[in-house]
PDB file of C-alpha atoms in Angstrom:
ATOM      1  CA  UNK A  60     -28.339  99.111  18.223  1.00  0.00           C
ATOM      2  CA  UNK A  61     -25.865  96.122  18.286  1.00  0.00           C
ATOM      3  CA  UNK A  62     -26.434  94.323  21.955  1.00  0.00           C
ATOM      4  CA  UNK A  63     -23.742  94.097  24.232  1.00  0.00           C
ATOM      5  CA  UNK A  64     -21.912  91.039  25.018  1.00  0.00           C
ATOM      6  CA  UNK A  65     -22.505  91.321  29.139  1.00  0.00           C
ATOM      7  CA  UNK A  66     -26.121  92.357  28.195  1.00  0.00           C
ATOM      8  CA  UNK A  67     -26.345  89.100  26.277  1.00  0.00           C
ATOM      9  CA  UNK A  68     -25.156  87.484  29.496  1.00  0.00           C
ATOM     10  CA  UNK A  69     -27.331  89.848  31.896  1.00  0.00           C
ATOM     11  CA  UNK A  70     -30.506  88.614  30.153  1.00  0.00           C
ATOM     12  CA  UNK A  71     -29.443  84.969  30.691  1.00  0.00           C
ATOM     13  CA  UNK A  72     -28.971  85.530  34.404  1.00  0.00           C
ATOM     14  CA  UNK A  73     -32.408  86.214  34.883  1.00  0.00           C
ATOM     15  CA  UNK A  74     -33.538  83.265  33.525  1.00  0.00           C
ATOM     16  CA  UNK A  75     -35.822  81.329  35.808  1.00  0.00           C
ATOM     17  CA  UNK A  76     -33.376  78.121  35.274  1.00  0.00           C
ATOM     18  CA  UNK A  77     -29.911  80.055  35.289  1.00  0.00           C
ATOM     19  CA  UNK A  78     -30.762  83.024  38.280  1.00  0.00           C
ATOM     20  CA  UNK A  79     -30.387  81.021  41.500  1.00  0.00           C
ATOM     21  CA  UNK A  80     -27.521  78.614  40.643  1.00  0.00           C
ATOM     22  CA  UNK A  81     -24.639  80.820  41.179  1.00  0.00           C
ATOM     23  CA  UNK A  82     -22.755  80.592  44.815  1.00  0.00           C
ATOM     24  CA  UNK A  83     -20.320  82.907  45.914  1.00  0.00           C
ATOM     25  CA  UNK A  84     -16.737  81.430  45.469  1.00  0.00           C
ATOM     26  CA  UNK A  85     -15.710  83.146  48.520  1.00  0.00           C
ATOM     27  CA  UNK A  86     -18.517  82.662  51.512  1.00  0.00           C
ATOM     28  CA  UNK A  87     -20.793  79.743  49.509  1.00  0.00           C
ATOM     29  CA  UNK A  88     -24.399  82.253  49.756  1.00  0.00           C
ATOM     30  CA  UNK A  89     -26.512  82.405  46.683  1.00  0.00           C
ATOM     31  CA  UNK A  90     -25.352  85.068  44.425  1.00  0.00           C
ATOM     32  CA  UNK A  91     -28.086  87.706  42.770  1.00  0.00           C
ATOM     33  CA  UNK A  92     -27.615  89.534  39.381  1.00  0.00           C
ATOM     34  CA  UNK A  93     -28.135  93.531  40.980  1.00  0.00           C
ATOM     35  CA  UNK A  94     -27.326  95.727  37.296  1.00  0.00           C
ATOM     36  CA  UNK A  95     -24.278  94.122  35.765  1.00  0.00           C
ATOM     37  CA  UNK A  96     -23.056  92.485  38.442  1.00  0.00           C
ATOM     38  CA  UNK A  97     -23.370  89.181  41.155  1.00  0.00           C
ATOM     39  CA  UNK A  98     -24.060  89.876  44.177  1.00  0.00           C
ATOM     40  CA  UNK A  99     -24.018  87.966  47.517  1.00  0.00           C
ATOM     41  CA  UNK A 100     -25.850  88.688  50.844  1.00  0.00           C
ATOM     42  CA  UNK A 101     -22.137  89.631  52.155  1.00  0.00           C
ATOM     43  CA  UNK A 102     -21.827  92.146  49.425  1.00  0.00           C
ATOM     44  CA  UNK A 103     -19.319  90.146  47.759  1.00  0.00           C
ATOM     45  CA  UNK A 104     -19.385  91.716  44.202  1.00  0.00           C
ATOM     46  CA  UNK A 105     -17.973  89.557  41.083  1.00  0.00           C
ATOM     47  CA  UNK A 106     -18.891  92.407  37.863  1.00  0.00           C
ATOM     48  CA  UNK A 107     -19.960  90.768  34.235  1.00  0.00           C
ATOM     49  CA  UNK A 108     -17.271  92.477  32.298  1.00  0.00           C
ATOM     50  CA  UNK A 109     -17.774  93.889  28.930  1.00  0.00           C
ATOM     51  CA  UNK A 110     -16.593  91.056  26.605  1.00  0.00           C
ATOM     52  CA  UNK A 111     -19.612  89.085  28.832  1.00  0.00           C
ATOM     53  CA  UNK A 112     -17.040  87.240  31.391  1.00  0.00           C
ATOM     54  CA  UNK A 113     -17.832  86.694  34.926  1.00  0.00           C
ATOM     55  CA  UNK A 114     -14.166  85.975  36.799  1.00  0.00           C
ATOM     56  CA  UNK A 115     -15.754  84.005  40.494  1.00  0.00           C
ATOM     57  CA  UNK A 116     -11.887  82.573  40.986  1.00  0.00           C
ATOM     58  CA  UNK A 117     -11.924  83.181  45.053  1.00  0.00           C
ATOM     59  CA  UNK A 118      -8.712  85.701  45.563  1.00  0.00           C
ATOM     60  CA  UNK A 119      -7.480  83.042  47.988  1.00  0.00           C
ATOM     61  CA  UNK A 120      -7.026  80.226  44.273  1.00  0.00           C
ATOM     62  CA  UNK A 121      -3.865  80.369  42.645  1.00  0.00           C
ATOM     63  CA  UNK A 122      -4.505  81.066  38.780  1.00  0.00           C
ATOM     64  CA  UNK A 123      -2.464  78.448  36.292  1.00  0.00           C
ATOM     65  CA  UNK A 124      -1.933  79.567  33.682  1.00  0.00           C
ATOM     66  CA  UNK A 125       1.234  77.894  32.553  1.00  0.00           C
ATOM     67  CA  UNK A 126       1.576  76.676  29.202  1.00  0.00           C
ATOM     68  CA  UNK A 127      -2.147  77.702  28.204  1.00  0.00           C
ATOM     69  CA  UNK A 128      -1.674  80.788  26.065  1.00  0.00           C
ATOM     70  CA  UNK A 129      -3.696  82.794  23.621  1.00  0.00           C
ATOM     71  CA  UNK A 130      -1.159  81.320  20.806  1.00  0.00           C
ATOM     72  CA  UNK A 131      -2.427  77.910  21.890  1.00  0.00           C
ATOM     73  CA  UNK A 132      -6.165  78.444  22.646  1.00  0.00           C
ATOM     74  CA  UNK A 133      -6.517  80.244  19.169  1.00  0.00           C
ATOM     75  CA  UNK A 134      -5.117  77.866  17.111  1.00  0.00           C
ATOM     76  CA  UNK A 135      -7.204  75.205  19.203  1.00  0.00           C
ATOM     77  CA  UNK A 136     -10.388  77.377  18.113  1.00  0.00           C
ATOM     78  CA  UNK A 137      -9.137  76.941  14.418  1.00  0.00           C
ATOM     79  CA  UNK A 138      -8.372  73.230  14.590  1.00  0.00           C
ATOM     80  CA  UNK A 139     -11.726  72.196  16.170  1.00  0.00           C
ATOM     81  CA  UNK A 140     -13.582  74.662  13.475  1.00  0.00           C
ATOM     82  CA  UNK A 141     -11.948  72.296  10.599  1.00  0.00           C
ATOM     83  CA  UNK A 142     -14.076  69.862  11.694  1.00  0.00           C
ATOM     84  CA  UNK A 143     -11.621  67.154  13.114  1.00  0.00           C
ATOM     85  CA  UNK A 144     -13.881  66.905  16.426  1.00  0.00           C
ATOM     86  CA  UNK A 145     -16.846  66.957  13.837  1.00  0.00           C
ATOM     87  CA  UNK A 146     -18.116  62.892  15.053  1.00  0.00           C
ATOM     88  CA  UNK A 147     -17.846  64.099  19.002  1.00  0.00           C
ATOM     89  CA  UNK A 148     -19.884  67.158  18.640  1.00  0.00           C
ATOM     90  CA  UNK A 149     -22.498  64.806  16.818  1.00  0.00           C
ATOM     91  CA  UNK A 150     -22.327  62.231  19.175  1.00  0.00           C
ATOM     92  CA  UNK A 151     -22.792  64.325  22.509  1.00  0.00           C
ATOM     93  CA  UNK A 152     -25.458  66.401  21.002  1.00  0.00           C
ATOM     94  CA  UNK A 153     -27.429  63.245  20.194  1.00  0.00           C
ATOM     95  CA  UNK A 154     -27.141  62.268  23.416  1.00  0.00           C
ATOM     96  CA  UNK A 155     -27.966  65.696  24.937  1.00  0.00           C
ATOM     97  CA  UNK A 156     -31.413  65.986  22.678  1.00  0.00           C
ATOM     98  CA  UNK A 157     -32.344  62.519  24.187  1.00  0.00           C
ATOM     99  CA  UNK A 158     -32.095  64.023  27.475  1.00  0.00           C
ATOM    100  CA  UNK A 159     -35.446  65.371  29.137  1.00  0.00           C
ATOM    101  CA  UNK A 160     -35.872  68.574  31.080  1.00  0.00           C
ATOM    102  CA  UNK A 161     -32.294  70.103  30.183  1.00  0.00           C
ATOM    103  CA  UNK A 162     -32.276  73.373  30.738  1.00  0.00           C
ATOM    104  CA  UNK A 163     -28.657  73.732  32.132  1.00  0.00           C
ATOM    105  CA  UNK A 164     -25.253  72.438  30.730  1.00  0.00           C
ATOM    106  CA  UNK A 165     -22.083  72.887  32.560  1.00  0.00           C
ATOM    107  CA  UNK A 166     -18.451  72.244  30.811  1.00  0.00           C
ATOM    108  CA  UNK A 167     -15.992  71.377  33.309  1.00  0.00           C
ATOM    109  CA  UNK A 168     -12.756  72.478  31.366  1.00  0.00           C
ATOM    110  CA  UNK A 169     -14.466  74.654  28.572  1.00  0.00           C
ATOM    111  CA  UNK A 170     -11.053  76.514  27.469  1.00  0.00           C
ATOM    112  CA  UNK A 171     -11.710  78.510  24.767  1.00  0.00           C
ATOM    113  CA  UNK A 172     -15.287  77.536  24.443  1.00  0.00           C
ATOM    114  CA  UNK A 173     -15.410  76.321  20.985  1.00  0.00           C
ATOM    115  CA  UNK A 174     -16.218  72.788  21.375  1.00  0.00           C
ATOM    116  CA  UNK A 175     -19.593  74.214  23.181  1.00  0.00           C
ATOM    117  CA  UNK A 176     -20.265  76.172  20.432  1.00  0.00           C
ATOM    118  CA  UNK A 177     -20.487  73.731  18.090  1.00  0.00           C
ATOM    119  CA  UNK A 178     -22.334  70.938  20.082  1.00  0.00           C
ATOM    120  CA  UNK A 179     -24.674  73.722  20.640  1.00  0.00           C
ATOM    121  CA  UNK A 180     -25.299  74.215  17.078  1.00  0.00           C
ATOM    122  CA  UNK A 181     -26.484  70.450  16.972  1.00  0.00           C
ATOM    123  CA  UNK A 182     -28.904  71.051  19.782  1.00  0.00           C
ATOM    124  CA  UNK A 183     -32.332  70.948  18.912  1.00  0.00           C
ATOM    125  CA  UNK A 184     -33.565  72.930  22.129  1.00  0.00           C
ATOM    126  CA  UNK A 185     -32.603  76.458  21.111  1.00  0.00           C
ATOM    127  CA  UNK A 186     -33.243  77.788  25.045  1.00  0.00           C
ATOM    128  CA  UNK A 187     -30.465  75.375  26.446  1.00  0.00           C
ATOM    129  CA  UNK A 188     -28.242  77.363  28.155  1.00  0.00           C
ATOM    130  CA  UNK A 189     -24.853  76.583  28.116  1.00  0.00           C
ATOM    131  CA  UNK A 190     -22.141  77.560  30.950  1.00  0.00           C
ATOM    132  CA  UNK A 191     -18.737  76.984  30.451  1.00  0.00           C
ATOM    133  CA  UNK A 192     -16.174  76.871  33.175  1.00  0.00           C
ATOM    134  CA  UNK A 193     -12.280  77.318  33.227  1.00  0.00           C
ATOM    135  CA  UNK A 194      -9.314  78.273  35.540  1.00  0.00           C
ATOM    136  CA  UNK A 195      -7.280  80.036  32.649  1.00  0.00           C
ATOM    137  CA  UNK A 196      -8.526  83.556  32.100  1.00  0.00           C
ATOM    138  CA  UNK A 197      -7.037  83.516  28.658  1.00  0.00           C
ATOM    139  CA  UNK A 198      -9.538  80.528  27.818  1.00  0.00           C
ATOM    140  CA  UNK A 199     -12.612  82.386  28.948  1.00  0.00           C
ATOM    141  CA  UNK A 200     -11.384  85.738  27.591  1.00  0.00           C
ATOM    142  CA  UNK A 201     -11.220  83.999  24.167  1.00  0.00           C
ATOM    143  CA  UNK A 202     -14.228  81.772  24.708  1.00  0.00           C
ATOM    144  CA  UNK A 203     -16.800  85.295  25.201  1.00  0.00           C
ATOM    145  CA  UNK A 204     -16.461  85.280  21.386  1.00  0.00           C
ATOM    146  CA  UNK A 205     -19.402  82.809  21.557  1.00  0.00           C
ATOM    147  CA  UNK A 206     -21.432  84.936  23.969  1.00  0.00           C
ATOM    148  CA  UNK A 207     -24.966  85.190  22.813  1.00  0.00           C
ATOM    149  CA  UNK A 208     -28.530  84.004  24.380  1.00  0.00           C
ATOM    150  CA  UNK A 209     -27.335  81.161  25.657  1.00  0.00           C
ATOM    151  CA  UNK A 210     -23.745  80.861  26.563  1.00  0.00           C
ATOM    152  CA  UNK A 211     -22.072  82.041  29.700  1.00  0.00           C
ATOM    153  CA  UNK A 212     -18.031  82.248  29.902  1.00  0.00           C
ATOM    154  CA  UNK A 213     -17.119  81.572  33.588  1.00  0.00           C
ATOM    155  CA  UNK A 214     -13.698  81.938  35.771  1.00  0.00           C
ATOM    156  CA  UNK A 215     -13.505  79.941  38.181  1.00  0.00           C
ATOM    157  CA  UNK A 216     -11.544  76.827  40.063  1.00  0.00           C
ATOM    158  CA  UNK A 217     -12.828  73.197  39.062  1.00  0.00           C
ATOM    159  CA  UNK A 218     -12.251  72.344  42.645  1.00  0.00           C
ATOM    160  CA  UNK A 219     -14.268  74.875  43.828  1.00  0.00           C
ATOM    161  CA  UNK A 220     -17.746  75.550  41.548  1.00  0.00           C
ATOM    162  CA  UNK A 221     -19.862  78.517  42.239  1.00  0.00           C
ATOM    163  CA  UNK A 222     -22.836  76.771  41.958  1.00  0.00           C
ATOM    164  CA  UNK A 223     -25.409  75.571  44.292  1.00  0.00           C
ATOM    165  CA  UNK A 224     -26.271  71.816  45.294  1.00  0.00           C
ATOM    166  CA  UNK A 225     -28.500  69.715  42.668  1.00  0.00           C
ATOM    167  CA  UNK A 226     -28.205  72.866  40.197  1.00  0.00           C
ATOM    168  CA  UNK A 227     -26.967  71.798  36.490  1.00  0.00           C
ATOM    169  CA  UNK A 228     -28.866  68.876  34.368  1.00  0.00           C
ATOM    170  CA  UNK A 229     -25.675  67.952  32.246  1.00  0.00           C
ATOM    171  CA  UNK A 230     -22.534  67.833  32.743  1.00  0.00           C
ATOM    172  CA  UNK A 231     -19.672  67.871  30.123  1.00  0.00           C
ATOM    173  CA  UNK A 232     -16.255  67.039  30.659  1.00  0.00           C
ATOM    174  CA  UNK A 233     -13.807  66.953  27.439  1.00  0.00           C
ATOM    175  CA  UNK A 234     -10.498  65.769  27.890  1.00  0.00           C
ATOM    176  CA  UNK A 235     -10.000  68.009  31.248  1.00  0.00           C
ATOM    177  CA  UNK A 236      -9.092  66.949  34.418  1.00  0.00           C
ATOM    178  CA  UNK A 237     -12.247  67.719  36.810  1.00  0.00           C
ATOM    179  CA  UNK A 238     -13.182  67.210  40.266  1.00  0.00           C
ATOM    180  CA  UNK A 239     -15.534  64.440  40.982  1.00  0.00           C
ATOM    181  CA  UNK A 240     -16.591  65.426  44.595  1.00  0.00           C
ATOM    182  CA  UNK A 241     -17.579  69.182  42.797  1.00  0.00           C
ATOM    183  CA  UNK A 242     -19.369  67.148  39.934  1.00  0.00           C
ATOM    184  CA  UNK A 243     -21.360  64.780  42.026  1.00  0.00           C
ATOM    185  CA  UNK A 244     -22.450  68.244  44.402  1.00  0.00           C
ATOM    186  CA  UNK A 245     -23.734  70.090  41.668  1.00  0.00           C
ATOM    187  CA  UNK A 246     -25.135  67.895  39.379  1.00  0.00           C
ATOM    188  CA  UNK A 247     -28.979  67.228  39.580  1.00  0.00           C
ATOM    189  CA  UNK A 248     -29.694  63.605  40.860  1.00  0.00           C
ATOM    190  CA  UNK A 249     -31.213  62.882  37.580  1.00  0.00           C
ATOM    191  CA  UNK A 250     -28.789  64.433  35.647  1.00  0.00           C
ATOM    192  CA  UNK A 251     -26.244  63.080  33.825  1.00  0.00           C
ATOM    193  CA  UNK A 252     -22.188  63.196  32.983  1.00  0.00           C
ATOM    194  CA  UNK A 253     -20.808  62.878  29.333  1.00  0.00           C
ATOM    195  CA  UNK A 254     -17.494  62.513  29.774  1.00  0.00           C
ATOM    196  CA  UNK A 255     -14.657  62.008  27.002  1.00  0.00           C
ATOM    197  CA  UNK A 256     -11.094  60.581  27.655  1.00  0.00           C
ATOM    198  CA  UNK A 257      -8.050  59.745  25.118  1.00  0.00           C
ATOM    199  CA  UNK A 258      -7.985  56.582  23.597  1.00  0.00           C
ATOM    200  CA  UNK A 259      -4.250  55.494  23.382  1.00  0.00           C
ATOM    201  CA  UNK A 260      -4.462  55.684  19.812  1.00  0.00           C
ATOM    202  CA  UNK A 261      -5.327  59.417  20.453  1.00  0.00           C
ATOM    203  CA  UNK A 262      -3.051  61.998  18.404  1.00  0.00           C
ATOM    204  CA  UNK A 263      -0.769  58.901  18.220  1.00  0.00           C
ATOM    205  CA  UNK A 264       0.890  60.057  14.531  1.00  0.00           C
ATOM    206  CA  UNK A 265       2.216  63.300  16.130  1.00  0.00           C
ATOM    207  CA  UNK A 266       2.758  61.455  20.229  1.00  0.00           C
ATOM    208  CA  UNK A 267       5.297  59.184  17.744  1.00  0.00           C
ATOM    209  CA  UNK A 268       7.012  61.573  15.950  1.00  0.00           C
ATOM    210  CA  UNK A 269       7.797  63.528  19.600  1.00  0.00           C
ATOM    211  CA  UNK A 270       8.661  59.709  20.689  1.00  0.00           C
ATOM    212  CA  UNK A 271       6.805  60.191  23.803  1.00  0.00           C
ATOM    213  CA  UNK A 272       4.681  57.483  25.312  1.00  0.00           C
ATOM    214  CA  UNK A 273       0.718  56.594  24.708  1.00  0.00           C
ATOM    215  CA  UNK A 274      -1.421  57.610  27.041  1.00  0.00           C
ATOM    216  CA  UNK A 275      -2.234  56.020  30.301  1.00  0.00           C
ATOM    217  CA  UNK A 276      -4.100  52.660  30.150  1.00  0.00           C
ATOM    218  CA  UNK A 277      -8.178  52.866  28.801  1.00  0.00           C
ATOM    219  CA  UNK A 278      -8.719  49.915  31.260  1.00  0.00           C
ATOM    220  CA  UNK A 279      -7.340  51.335  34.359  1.00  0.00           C
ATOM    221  CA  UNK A 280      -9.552  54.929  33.366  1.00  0.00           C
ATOM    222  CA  UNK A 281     -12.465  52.805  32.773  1.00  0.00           C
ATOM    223  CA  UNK A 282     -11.944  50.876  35.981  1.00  0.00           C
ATOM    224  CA  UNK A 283     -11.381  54.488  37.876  1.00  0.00           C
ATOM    225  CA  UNK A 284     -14.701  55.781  36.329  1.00  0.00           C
ATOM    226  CA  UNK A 285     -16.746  52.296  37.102  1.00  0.00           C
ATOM    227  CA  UNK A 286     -15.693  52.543  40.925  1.00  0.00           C
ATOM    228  CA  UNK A 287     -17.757  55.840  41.424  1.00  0.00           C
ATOM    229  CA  UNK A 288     -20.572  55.796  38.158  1.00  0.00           C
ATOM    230  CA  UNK A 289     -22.957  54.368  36.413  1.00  0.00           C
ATOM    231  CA  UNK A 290     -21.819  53.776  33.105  1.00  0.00           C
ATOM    232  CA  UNK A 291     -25.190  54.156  31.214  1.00  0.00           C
ATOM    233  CA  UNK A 292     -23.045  53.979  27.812  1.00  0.00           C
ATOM    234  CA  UNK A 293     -19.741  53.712  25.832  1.00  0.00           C
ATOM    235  CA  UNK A 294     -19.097  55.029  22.518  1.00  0.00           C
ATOM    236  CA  UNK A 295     -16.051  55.177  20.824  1.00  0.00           C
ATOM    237  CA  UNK A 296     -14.325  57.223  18.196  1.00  0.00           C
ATOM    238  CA  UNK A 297     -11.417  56.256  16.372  1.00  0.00           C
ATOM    239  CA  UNK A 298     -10.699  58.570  12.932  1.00  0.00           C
ATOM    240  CA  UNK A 299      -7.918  59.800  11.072  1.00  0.00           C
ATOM    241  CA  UNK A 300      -8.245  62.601   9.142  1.00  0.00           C
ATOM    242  CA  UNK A 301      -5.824  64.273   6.434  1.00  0.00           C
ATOM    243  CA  UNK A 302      -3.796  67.208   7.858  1.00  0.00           C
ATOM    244  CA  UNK A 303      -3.403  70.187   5.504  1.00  0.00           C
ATOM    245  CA  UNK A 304       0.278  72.782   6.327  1.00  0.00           C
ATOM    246  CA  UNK A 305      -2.427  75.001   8.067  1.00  0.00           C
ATOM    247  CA  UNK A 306      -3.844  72.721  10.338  1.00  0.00           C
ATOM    248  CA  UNK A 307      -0.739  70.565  11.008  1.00  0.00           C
ATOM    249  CA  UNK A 308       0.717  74.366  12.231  1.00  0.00           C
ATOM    250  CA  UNK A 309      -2.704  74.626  14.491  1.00  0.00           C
ATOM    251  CA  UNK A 310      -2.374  71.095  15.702  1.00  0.00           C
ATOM    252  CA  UNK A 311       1.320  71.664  16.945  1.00  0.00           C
ATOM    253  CA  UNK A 312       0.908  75.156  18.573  1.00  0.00           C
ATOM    254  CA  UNK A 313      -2.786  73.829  20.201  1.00  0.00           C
ATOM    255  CA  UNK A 314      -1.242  71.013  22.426  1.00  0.00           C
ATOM    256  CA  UNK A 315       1.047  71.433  25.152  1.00  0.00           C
ATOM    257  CA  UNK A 316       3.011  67.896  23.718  1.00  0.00           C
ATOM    258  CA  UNK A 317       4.795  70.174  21.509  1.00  0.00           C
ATOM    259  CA  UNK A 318       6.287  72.577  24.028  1.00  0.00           C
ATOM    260  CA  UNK A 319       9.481  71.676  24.416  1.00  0.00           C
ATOM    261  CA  UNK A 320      10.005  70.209  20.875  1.00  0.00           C
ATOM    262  CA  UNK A 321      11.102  71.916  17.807  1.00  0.00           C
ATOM    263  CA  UNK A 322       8.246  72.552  15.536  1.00  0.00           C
ATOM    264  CA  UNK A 323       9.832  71.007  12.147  1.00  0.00           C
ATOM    265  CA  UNK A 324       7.470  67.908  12.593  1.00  0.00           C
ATOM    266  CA  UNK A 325       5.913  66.517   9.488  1.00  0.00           C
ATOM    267  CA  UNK A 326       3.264  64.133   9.304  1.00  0.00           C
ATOM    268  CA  UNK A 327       0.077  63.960   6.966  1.00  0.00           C
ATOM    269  CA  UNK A 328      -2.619  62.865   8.966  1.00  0.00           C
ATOM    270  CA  UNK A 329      -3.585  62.450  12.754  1.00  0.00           C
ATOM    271  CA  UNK A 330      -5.638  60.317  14.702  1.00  0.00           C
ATOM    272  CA  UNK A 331      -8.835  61.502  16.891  1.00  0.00           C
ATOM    273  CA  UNK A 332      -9.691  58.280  18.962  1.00  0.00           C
ATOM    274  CA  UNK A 333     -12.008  59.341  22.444  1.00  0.00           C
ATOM    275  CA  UNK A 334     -14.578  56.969  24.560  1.00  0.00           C
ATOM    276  CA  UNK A 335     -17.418  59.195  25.393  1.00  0.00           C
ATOM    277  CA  UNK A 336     -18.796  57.682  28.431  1.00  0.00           C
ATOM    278  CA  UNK A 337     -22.694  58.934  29.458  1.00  0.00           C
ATOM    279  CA  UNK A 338     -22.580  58.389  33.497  1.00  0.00           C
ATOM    280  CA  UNK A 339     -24.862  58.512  36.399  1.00  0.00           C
ATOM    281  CA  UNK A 340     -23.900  58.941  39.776  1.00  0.00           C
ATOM    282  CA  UNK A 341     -24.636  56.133  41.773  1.00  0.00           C
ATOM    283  CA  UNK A 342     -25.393  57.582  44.884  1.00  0.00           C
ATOM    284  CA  UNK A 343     -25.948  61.187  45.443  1.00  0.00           C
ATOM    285  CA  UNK A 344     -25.086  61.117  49.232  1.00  0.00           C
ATOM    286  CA  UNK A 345     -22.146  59.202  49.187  1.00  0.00           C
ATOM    287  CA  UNK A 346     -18.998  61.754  48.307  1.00  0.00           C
ATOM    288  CA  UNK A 347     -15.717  60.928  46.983  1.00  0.00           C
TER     289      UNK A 347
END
């Protein structure tokens, strides 16, 4: 018989590395996995629902939505699966298979989930286990079609992680806002942070053609991430890759540039161009 997709997600949750991470969004205690559902010692109940999905967004957190809708997220999923990320999964999954002892990944900003999916492909431990936040339901809903042994969909607010102190081994933060005070909590002290950022040459093609402005300045992100890490390295990425009718029309209804623009843009190829930046925090007990 086919296994279920919150059975998938119920066998992870016992896992020795994955079963006492999980804090209750609403009263902070340690959350327990009692049937098909998380449990704290205040009886505060979060259920694992059927497509695998665990929504711990505290009642009291707005839910944004906005712009992010299943129109965008699924062509997003199609875009990324035609490779044009292809060098950045590569890249992080190198990085990740140099890493000792990691048992736990957490993506800050996971969205639709693909991106985890296929860095997770790369990995050479197959018993990583993979947990991918987001605020937008939409983005986790659509994300659960990568549930399997290893990857948990999560609801929940960047701002406020259900997870315990010193709990995850890796971070990963892809072009997502995130908040550094959460990061710093629940990272291990030994773990580390692969973040990825724009490069102002970053989807510049289609940024011209909508003749809005480059992206803030590299040098004053760099500075902002130097004040609080340890940059242990800096890799950049700078491609551009052919776009085909089908994945120009993924590209325009994946971003939320194109919002308020008419859609009859045409350009032939587009430019990927990221700094992956591998960071330590430099102190543990100093927050931010």
């Amino acid at each position: 018989m086919l296994k279920k997709k919150n059975d998938y997600v119920c066998d992870i949750l016992k896992n020795n590395y994955i079963k006492n991470i999980f804090s209750c969004p609403i009263c902070k205690e340690k959350l327990n996995l009692v049937n098909k559902s998380l449990i704290c010692t205040n009886l505060h109940c979060f259920d694992i629902s059927k497509k695998g999905c665990i929504n711990l967004l505290s009642t009291s957190k707005k839910r944004v939505e906005n712009v992010y809708d299943n129109i965008l997220f699924k062509n997003r999923v199609e875009f990324i699966k035609e490779g044009f990320y292809k060098e950045l999964h590569s890249l992080i999954s190198d990085k990740i298979n140099l890493t000792k002892h990691c048992n736990v990944i957490l993506d800050m900003g996971s969205g639709d989930g693909t991106h985890d999916n296929e860095i997770y492909k790369l990995l050479n431990n197959r018993n990583v286990n993979i947990i991918g936040v987001d605020i937008s339901k939409k983005g986790v809903e659509i994300s659960s079609d990568y549930v399997s042994d290893n990857f948990i969909p999560i609801v929940a607010d960047l701002n406020y992680l259900p997870f315990v102190d010193n709990s995850i081994d890796v971070i990963l933060n892809i072009l997502s806002p995130a908040n550094e005070a959460e990061m710093n909590r629940v990272l291990k002290k030994d773990g580390i942070i692969l973040k990825v950022t724009p490069k102002k040459e970053y989807l510049q093609e289609l940024r011209l053609a909508l003749g809005i402005k480059e992206y803030e300045n590299e040098n004053q992100i760099e500075e902002n991430i130097k004040r609080k890490y340890e940059i242990i390295n800096k890799t950049e990425i700078i491609v551009r890759k052919e776009l085909s009718t089908k994945t120009l029309s993924n590209l325009l209804e994946m971003t939320p540039l194109t919002k308020n623009y008419k859609k009859d843009i045409l350009i032939d190829s587009i430019s990927i161009a990221l700094n992956i930046y591998e960071l330590k925090v430099r102190d543990k007990n100093e927050s931010i």
